[in-house]
XYZ file of C-alpha atoms in Angstrom:
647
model
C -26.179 16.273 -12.691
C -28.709 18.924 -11.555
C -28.158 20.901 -8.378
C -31.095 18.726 -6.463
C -28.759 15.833 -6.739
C -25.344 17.096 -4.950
C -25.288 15.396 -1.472
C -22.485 15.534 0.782
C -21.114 11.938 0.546
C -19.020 12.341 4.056
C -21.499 10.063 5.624
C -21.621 7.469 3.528
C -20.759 4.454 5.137
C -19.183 2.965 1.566
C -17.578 6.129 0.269
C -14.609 5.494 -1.834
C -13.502 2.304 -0.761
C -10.978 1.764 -3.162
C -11.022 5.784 -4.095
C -8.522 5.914 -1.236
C -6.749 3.432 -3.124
C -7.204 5.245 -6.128
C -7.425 4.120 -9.630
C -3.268 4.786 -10.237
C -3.260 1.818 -8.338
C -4.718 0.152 -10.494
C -2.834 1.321 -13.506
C 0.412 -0.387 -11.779
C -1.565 -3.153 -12.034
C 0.043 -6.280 -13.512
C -0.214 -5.699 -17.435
C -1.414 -9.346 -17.474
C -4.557 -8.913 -15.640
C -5.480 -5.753 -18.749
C -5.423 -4.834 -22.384
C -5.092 -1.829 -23.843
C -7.819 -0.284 -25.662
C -6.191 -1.140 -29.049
C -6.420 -4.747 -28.358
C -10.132 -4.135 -27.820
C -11.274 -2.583 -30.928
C -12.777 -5.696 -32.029
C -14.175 -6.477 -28.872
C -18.142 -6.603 -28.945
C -19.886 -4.197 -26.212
C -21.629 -5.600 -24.312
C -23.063 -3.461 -22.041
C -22.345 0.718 -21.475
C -23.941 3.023 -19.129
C -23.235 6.772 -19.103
C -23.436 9.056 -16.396
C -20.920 6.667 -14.297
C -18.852 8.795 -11.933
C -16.141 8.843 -9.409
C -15.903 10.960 -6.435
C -11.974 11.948 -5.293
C -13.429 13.448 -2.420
C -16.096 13.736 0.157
C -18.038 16.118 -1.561
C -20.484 15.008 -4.523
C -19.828 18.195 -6.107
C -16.889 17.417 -7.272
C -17.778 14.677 -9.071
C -16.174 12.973 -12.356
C -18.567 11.761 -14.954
C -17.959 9.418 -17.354
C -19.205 6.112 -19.658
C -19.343 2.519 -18.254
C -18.533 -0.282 -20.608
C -18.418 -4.217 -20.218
C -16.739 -5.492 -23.674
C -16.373 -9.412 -24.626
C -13.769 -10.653 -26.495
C -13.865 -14.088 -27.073
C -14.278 -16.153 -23.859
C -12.879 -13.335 -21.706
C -14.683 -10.088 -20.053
C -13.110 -6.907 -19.782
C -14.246 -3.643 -18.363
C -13.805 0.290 -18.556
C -14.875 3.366 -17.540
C -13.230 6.413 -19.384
C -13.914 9.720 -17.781
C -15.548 12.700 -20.410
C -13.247 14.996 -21.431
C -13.602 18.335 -20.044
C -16.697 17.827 -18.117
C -15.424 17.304 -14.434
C -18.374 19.193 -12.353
C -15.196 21.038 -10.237
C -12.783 22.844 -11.528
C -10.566 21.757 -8.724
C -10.417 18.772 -10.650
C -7.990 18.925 -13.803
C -8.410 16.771 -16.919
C -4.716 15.478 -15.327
C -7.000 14.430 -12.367
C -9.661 12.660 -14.334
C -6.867 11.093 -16.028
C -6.112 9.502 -12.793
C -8.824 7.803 -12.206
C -9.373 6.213 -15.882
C -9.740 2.158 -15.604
C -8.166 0.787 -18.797
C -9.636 -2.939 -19.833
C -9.761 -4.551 -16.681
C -10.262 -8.548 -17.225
C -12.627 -10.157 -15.078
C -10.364 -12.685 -14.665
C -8.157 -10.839 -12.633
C -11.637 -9.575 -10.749
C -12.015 -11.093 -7.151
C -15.204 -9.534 -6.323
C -17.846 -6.429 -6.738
C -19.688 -4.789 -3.937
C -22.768 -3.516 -4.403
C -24.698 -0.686 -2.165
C -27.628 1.057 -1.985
C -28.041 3.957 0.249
C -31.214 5.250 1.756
C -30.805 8.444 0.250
C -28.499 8.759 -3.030
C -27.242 6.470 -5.908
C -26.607 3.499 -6.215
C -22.576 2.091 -6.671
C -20.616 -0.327 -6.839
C -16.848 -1.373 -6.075
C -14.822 -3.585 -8.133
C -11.841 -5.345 -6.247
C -9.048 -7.212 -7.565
C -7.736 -10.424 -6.328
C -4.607 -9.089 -5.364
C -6.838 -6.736 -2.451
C -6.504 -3.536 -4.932
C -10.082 -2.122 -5.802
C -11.055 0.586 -8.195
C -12.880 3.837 -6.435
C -16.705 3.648 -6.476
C -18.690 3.518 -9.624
C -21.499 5.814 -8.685
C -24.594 5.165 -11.412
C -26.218 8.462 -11.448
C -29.042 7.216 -13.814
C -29.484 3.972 -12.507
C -28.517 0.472 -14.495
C -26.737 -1.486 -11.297
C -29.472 -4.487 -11.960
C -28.449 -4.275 -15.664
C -24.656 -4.260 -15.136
C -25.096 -7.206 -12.596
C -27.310 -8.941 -15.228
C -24.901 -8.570 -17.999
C -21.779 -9.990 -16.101
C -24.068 -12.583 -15.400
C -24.278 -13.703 -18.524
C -20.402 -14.008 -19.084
C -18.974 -15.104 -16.141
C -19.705 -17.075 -13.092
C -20.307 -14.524 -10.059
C -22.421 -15.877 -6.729
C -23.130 -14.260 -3.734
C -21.037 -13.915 -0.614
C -22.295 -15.975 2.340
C -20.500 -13.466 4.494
C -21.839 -10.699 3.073
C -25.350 -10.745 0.726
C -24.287 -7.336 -0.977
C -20.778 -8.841 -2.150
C -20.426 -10.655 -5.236
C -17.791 -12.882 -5.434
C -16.193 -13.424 -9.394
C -14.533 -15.948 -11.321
C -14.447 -16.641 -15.077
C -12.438 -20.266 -14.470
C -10.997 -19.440 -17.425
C -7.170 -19.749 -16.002
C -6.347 -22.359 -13.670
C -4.155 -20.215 -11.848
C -6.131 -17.238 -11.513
C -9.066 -19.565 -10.203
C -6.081 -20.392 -7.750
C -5.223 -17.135 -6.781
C -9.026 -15.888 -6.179
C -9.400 -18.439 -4.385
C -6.449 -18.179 -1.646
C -7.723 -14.390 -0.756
C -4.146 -13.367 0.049
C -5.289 -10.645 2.534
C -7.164 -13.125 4.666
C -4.181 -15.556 4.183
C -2.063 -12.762 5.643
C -4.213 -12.173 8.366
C -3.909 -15.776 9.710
C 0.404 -16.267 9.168
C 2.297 -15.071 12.120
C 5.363 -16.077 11.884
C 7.673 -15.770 14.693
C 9.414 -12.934 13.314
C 6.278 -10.688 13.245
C 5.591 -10.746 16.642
C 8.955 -10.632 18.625
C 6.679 -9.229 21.521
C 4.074 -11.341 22.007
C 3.214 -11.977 25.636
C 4.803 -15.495 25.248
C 8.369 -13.821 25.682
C 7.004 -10.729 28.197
C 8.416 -11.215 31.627
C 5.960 -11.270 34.251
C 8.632 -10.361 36.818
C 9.542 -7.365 35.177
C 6.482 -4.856 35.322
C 6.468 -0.996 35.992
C 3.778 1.508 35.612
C 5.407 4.527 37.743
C 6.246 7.446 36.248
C 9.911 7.266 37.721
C 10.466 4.388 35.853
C 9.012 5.362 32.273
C 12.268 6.259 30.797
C 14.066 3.012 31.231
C 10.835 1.259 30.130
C 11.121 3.096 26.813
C 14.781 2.522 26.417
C 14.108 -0.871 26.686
C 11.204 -0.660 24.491
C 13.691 0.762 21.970
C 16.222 -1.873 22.023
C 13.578 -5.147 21.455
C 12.277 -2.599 18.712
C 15.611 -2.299 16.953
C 16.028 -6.043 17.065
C 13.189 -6.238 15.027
C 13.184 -3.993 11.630
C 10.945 -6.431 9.564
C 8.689 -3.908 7.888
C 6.408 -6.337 8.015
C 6.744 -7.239 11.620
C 3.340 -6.463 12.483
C 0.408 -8.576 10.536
C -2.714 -5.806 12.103
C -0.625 -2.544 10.111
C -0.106 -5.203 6.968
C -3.397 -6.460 6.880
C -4.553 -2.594 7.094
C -2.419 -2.052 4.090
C -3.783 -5.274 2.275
C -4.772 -3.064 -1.112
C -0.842 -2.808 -1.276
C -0.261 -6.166 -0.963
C 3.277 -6.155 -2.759
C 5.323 -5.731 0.310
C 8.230 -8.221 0.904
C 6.351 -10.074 3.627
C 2.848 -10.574 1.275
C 5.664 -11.793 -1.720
C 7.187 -14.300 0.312
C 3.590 -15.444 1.416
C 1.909 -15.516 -1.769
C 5.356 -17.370 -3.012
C 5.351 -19.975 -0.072
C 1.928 -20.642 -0.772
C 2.895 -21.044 -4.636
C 5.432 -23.909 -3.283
C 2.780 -25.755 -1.052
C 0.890 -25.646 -4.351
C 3.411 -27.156 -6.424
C 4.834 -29.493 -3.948
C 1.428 -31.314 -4.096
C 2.356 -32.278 -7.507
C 6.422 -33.132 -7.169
C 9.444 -31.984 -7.430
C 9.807 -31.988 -11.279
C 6.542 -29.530 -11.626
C 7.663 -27.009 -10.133
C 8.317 -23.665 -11.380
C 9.672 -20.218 -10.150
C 7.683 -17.076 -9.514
C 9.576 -13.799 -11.446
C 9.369 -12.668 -7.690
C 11.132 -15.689 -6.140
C 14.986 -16.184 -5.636
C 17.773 -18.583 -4.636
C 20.754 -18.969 -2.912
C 22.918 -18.223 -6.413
C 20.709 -15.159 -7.264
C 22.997 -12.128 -7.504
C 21.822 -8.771 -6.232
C 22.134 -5.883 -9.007
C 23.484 -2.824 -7.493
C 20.561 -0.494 -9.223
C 21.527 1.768 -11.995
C 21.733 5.472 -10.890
C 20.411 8.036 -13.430
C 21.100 11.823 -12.841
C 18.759 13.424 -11.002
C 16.736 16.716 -11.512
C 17.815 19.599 -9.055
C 15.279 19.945 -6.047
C 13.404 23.351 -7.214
C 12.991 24.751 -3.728
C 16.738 23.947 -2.591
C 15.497 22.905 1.013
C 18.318 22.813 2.913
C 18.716 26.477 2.387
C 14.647 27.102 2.445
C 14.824 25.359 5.765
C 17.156 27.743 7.311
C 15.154 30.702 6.182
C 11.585 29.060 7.144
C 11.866 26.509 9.841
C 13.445 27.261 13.059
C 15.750 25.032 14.882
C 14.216 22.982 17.838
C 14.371 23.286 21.772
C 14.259 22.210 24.166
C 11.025 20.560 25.990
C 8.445 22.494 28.112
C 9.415 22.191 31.543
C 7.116 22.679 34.916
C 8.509 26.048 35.823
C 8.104 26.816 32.536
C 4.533 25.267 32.406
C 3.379 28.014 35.654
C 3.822 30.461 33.513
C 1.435 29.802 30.917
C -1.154 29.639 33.747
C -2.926 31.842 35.367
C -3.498 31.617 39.683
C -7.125 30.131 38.949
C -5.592 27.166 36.141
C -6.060 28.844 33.098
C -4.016 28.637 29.927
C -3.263 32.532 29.437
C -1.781 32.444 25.476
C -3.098 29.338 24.158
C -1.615 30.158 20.967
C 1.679 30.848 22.208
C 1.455 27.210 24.592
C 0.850 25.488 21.143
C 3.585 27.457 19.423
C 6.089 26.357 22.324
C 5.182 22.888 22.786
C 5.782 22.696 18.830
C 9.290 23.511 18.820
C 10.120 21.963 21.824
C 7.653 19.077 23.217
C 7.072 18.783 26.293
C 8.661 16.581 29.055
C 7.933 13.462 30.130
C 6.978 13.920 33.685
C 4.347 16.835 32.322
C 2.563 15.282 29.565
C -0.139 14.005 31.799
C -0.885 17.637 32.315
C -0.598 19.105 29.225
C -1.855 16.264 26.767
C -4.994 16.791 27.477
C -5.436 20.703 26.617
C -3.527 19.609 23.000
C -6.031 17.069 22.327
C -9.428 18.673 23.772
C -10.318 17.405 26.382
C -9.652 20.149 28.387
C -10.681 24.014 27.695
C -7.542 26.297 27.449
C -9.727 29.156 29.828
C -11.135 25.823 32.230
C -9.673 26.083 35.936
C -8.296 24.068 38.502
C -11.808 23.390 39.623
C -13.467 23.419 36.443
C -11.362 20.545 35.666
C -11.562 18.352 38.620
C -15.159 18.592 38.986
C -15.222 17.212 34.682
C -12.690 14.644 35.269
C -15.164 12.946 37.639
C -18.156 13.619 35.793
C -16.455 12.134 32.491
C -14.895 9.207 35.104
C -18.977 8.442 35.920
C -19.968 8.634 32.355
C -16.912 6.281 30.941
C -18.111 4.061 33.949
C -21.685 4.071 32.370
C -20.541 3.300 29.077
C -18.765 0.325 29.911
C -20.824 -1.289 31.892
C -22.803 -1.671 28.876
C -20.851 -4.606 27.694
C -19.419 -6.001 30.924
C -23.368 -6.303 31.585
C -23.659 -8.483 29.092
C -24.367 -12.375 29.389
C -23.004 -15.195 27.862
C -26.195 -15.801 26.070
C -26.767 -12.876 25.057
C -23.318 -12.529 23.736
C -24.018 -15.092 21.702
C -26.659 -13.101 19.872
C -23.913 -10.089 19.570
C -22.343 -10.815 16.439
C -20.798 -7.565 16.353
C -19.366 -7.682 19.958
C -18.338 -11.138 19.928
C -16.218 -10.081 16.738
C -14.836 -6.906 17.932
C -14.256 -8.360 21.159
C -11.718 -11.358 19.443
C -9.974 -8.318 17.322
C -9.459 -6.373 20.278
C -7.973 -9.450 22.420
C -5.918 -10.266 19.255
C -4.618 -6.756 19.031
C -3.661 -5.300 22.601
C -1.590 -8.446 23.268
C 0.641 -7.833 20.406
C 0.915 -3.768 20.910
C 3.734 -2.579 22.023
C 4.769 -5.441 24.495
C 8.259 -5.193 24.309
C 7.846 -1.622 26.465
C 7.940 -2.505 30.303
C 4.434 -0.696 30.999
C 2.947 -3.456 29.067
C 5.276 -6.307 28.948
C 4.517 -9.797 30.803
C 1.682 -12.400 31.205
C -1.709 -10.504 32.798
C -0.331 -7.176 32.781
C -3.534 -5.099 34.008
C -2.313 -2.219 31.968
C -2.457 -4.236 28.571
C -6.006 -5.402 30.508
C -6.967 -1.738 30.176
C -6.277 -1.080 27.121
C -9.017 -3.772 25.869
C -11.183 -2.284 28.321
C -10.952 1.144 26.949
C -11.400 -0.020 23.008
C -14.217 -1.868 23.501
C -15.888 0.835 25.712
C -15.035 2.854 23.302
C -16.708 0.103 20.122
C -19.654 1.177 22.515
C -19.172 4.843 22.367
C -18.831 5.010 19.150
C -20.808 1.978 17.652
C -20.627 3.165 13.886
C -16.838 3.654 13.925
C -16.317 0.865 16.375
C -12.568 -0.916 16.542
C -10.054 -1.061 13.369
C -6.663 -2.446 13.653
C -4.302 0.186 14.287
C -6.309 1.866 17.228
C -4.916 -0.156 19.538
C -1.376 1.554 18.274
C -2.828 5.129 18.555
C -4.133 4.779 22.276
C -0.965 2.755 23.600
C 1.067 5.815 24.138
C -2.012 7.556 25.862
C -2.429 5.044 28.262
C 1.189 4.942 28.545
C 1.112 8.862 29.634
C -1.885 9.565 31.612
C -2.023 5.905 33.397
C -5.566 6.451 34.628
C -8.047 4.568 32.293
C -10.830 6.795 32.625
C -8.413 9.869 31.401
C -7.221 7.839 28.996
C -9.699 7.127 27.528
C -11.557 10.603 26.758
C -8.220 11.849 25.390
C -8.765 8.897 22.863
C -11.834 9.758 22.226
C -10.314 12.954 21.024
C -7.938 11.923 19.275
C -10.660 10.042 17.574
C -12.325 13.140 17.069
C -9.652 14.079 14.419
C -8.594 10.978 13.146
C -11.138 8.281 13.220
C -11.905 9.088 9.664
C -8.308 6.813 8.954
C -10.331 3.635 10.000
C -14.310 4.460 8.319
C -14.016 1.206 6.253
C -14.601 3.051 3.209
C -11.268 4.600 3.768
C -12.152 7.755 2.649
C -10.634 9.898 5.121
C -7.099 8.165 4.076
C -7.701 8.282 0.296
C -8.653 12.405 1.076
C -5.160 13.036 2.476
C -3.274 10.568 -0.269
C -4.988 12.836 -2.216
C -4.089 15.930 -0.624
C -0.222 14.689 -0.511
C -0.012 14.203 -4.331
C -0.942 17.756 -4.829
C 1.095 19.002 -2.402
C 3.874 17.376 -3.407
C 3.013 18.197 -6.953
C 3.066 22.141 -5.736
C 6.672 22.009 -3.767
C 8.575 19.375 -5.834
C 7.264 19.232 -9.579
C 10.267 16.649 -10.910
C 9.543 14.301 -7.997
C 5.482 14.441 -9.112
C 6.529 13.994 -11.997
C 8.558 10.793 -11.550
C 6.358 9.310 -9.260
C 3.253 10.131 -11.971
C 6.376 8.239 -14.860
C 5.963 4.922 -12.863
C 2.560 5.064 -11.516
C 3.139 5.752 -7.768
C 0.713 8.689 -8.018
C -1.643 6.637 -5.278
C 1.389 7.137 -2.651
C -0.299 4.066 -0.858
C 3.901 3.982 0.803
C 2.559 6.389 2.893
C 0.045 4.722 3.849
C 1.030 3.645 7.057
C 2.983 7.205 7.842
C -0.637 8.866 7.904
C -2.743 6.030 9.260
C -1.165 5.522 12.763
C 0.574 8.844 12.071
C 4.356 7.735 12.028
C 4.189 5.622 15.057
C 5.950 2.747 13.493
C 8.763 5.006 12.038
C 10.783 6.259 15.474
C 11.287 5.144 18.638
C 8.698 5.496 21.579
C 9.628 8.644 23.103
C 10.191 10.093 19.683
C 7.023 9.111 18.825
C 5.154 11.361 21.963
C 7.375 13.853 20.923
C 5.902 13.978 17.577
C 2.699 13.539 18.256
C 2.045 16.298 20.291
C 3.763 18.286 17.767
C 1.354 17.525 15.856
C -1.665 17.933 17.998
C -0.773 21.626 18.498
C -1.958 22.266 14.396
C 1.301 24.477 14.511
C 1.501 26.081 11.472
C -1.229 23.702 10.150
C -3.441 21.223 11.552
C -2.064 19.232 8.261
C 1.372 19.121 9.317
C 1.769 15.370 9.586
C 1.562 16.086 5.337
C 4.180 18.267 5.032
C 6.452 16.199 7.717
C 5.213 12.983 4.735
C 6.609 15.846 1.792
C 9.783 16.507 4.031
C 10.983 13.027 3.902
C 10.188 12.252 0.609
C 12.427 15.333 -0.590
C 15.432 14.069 1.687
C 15.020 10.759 -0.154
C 14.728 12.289 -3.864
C 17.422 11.692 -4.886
C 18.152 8.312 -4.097
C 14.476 7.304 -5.566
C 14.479 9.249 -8.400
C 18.515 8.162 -8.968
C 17.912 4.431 -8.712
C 14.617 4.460 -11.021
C 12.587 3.057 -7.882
C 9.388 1.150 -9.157
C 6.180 1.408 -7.093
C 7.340 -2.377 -5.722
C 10.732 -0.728 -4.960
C 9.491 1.993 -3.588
C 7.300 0.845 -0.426
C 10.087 -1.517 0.485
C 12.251 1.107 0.706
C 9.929 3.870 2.397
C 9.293 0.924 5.128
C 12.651 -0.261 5.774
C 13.354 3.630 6.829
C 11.525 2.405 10.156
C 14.015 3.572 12.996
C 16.057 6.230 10.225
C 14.605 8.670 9.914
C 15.828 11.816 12.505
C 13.207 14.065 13.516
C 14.164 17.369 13.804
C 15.615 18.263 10.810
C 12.150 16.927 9.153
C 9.925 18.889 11.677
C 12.681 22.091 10.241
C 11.918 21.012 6.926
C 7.910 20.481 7.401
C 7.592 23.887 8.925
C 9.577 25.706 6.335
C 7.753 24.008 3.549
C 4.481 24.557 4.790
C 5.430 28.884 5.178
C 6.631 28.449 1.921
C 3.623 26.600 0.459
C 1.399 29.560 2.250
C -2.324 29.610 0.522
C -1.260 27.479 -2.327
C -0.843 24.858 0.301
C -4.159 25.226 1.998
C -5.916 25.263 -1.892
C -4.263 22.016 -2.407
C -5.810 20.286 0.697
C -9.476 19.302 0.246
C -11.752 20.752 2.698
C -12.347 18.345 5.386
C -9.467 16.392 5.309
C -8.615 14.684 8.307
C -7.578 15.877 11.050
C -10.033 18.713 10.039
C -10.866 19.705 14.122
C -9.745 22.349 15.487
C -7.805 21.417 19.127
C -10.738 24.091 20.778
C -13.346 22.537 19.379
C -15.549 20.147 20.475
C -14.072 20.249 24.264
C -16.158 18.844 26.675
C -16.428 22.142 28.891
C -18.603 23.848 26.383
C -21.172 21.483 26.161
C -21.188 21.298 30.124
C -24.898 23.012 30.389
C -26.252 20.375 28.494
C -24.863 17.192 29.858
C -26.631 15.048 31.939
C -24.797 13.375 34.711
């Protein structure tokens, strides 16, 4: 590739759709859906294009070339894409790397369908997804041969366009019955539409309209309370928005038990005497195995001792007297650096996160004053007015010429009335605060139209609401928020797949033996972290634990990639217990999402910190530039751009 042809692929709509899944994915992949290249040799080729590459990042430069093959082998239609050895255009990227990415001999048969895109400016690609919601990174064709590769399959299989979407080609060789079956059920959209009783214990059916508070005097026993419907439901899968989010990992107990009832239905149709058990299904006589423990390779870095050199022990919150001392008589944060540093190993308290949330997240300049900031919060409260009066302006008819709003509109509606309802700020029937919250998404669908609304906002801007209670406020600190991680919903998923990427290597840098293991059974992708980093913990500890977190987080104190190291930090208090029972991938995310509600937080904010001082520059080298959250907490705040806003 010549030096012309590097773009920055950061704003490509499509980038790495299934990258963020990564390819290791797809080598778990059921061994009946592939064949190994042996079992090819004789197979008859088809069609192969060189100059096929994958990109594990953002950045076109680094790049991984390799050859493109479609092979036939009797009735059946297999594909590859093997990477060249030692030609990786980065040398950030080991062969190990390239290795990662390989696709093996995929049938088509276990193919549900292939996007394909053309950019304005760029090449072409494609992305091949599985019926089981898995999909291989993007295939980017550097010297053309799409319309060939399209044509070829074509001519071996039956593939028709989506009527949803023209660029989507749906596949299906009809060869098995059952695979026919399963491509046809699209489990993720199946999983979508279940919802059980047990997955939402908090709908607004079982609210209670009498019991509403939105005071601040009252926010602690409307947490607690929170807390207690919370630990009556543990389901992992309690929560169909986060599952459907995670559909690419769709081996979860609640997707087994739904691909398995939907098995039954099947075979019901056809009698009692035809039917036949899953290898995932069980019955009442089934015996649980009590797993074999191996021994277990010693932790290199020892981190209960590296803790208590590197990570200090908490303290307690930030109080108001406190607080006055970080300003100055005018309003001004005097040490921003040292605020940060303090709110990091103690939070702050409840009654004064109104106040300081917004300097952690933005929205207000550490050197703004009193003034400064009263006379923005009413401009911004003007401008937020603006913005949504954009869609409350618009009529039924010509709503029903907005596909787009219509859609995001239902999702929204959908999604606030199922977010964190068992909490008293939002429980009961019309509760104007869960009212606001839909306001503020779709204003914000508005402000933002490419991003627009992805499950799991609604989860990210519930505690904001919950803290500054004025919708205006709330929702420029969202916006914020945004700011850093609205990568974690472009549908290309590429800011997720960046930090999955990012946590391998880190992991691979402070506990080798547990790399290693997970690289032994193919959990290299670290999709059970999936929903750690997407709605960053939130479903892991209670409420207030949660804020606690969070603005933790938000100071970037030691590194505005802590929430990785705090993913690391938990891992290595698990080790031994995965790498002792031999967890499989399967094994694995059920286990990493039943520690919902387990997991205590400040000995893994000790650990985090110490293992990020430890990790020093080696740490930072292992994190691809521009992995979210990638902005700095004084950047981008609305004072500096003051001049040129227009009120």
């Amino acid at each position: 590739m010549h030096e012309t042809d590097i773009h920055d692929l950061s704003d490509d709509a499509d980038y790495a759709a299934a990258s963020q899944q990564g390819s290791s994915s797809i080598n778990r992949s059921d061994t009946s859906k592939r064949s190994s290249s042996s079992d090819l040799e004789d197979a008859e080729i088809v069609y192969m294009k060189d100059n096929v590459a994958i990109h594990p990042t953002q950045s076109a430069i680094e790049g991984i070339g390799g050859r493109l093959k479609l092979l036939k082998q009797g009735s059946s239609l297999f594909m590859t894409w093997i990477p060249y050895k030692g030609q990786s255009s980065n040398a950030r990227l080991s062969a190990r790397d390239a290795n990662l990415y390989t696709i093996r001999a995929v049938s088509f048969s276990g193919i549900h369908s292939i996007r394909r895109h053309t950019p304005t400016i760029g090449w072409q690609y494609v992305i091949v997804v599985l019926s089981t919601g898995l999909a291989y990174p993007p295939l980017y064709f550097y010297s053309g041969g799409v319309r060939e590769f399209f044509a070829t399959i074509k001519q071996h299989v039956l593939i028709v366009r989506s009527s949803e979407n023209a660029n989507v080609f749906l596949v299906n060789n009809f060869q098995d019955p059952l695979q026919r079956t399963l491509s046809s059920l699209e489990l993720p959209r199946s999983l979508a539409n279940r919802t059980p009783s047990s997955s939402f214990p908090d709908s607004p059916s079982e609210g209670n309209s009498d019991n509403k508070h939105t005071s601040e005097d009252d926010s602690s026993d409307s947490i607690q309370q929170y807390n207690k419907q919370r630990q009556k439901s543990q389901d992992p899968a309690r929560d169909i928005s986060i599952q459907v989010l995670e559909k690419f990992s769709l081996v979860t107990r609640f997707a087994r038990e739904t691909t398995s009832q939907l098995f039954r239905e099947s075979l019901d149709a056809h009698g009692p005497n035809e039917k036949r058990r899953t290898n995932w299904e069980t019955s009442a006589n089934d015996v649980e195995i009590a797993p074999k423990k191996v021994p277990v390779p010693s932790d290199p870095l020892e981190l209960d001792k590296l803790s208590k050199v590197w990570g200090q022990p908490r303290q307690h919150p930030l109080e108001h007297q406190e607080w006055s001392i970080f300003l100055d008589s005018e309003g001004r944060i005097v040490d921003p650096d040292a605020l940060r540093m303090r709110v990091f190993y103690g939070g702050v308290e409840d009654n004064l996160r109104k106040e300081v949330w917004p300097f952690l997240l933005g929205y207000y300049s550490y050197d703004s004053t009193y003034a400064e900031r009263e006379y923005a919060v009413s401009a911004k409260k003007s401008e937020y007015e603006t913005i949504k009066n954009q869609w409350q302006s618009i009529s039924v008819e010509q709503a029903k010429r907005f596909t787009k709003f219509r859609e995001r509109n239902v999702l929204i509606e959908k999604d606030v009335v199922r977010t964190d309802r068992s909490l008293s700020f939002y429980e009961g029937d019309d509760n104007p605060d869960v009212r606001r919250m839909h306001d503020i998404l779709l204003t914000y669908s508005f402000y933002n139209f490419d991003l627009g609304y992805c499950q799991g906002m609604s989860d990210l801007l519930s505690p904001i609401l919950y803290i500054m209670k004025d919708e205006s406020e709330a929702f420029w600190c969202f916006v914020y928020l945004l700011e850093r991680l609205g990568p974690n919903f472009n549908r290309d998923q590429s800011g997720m797949h960046s930090q999955l990427f990012a946590l391998s290597k880190l992991v691979e840098l402070l506990d080798s033996p547990l790399h290693d293991y997970f690289k032994q059974n193919d959990c290299l992708n670290f999709f059970f972290c999936f929903r750690w980093i997407l709605i960053q913990f939130k479903r892991e500890f209670e409420y207030e634990t949660t804020l606690r977190l969070w603005e933790v987080l938000w100071t970037h104190y030691p590194s505005e990639h802590l929430h990785l190291y705090v993913c690391v930090a938990i891992l290595k208090r698990h080790r031994a217990k995965i790498m002792g029972e031999q967890m499989g991938f399967d094994t694995l995310l059920k286990f990493i999402n039943e520690l919902s509600g387990q997991i205590d937080l400040d000995p893994v904010l000790r650990d985090a910190e110490a293992l990020c001082v430890y990790a020093g520059e080696n740490g930072v080298a292992s994190i691809p530039p521009g992995t979210p959250p990638s902005l700095s907490s004084q950047d981008a705040s609305i004072y500096q751009q003051q001049d040129d806003e227009v009120l």
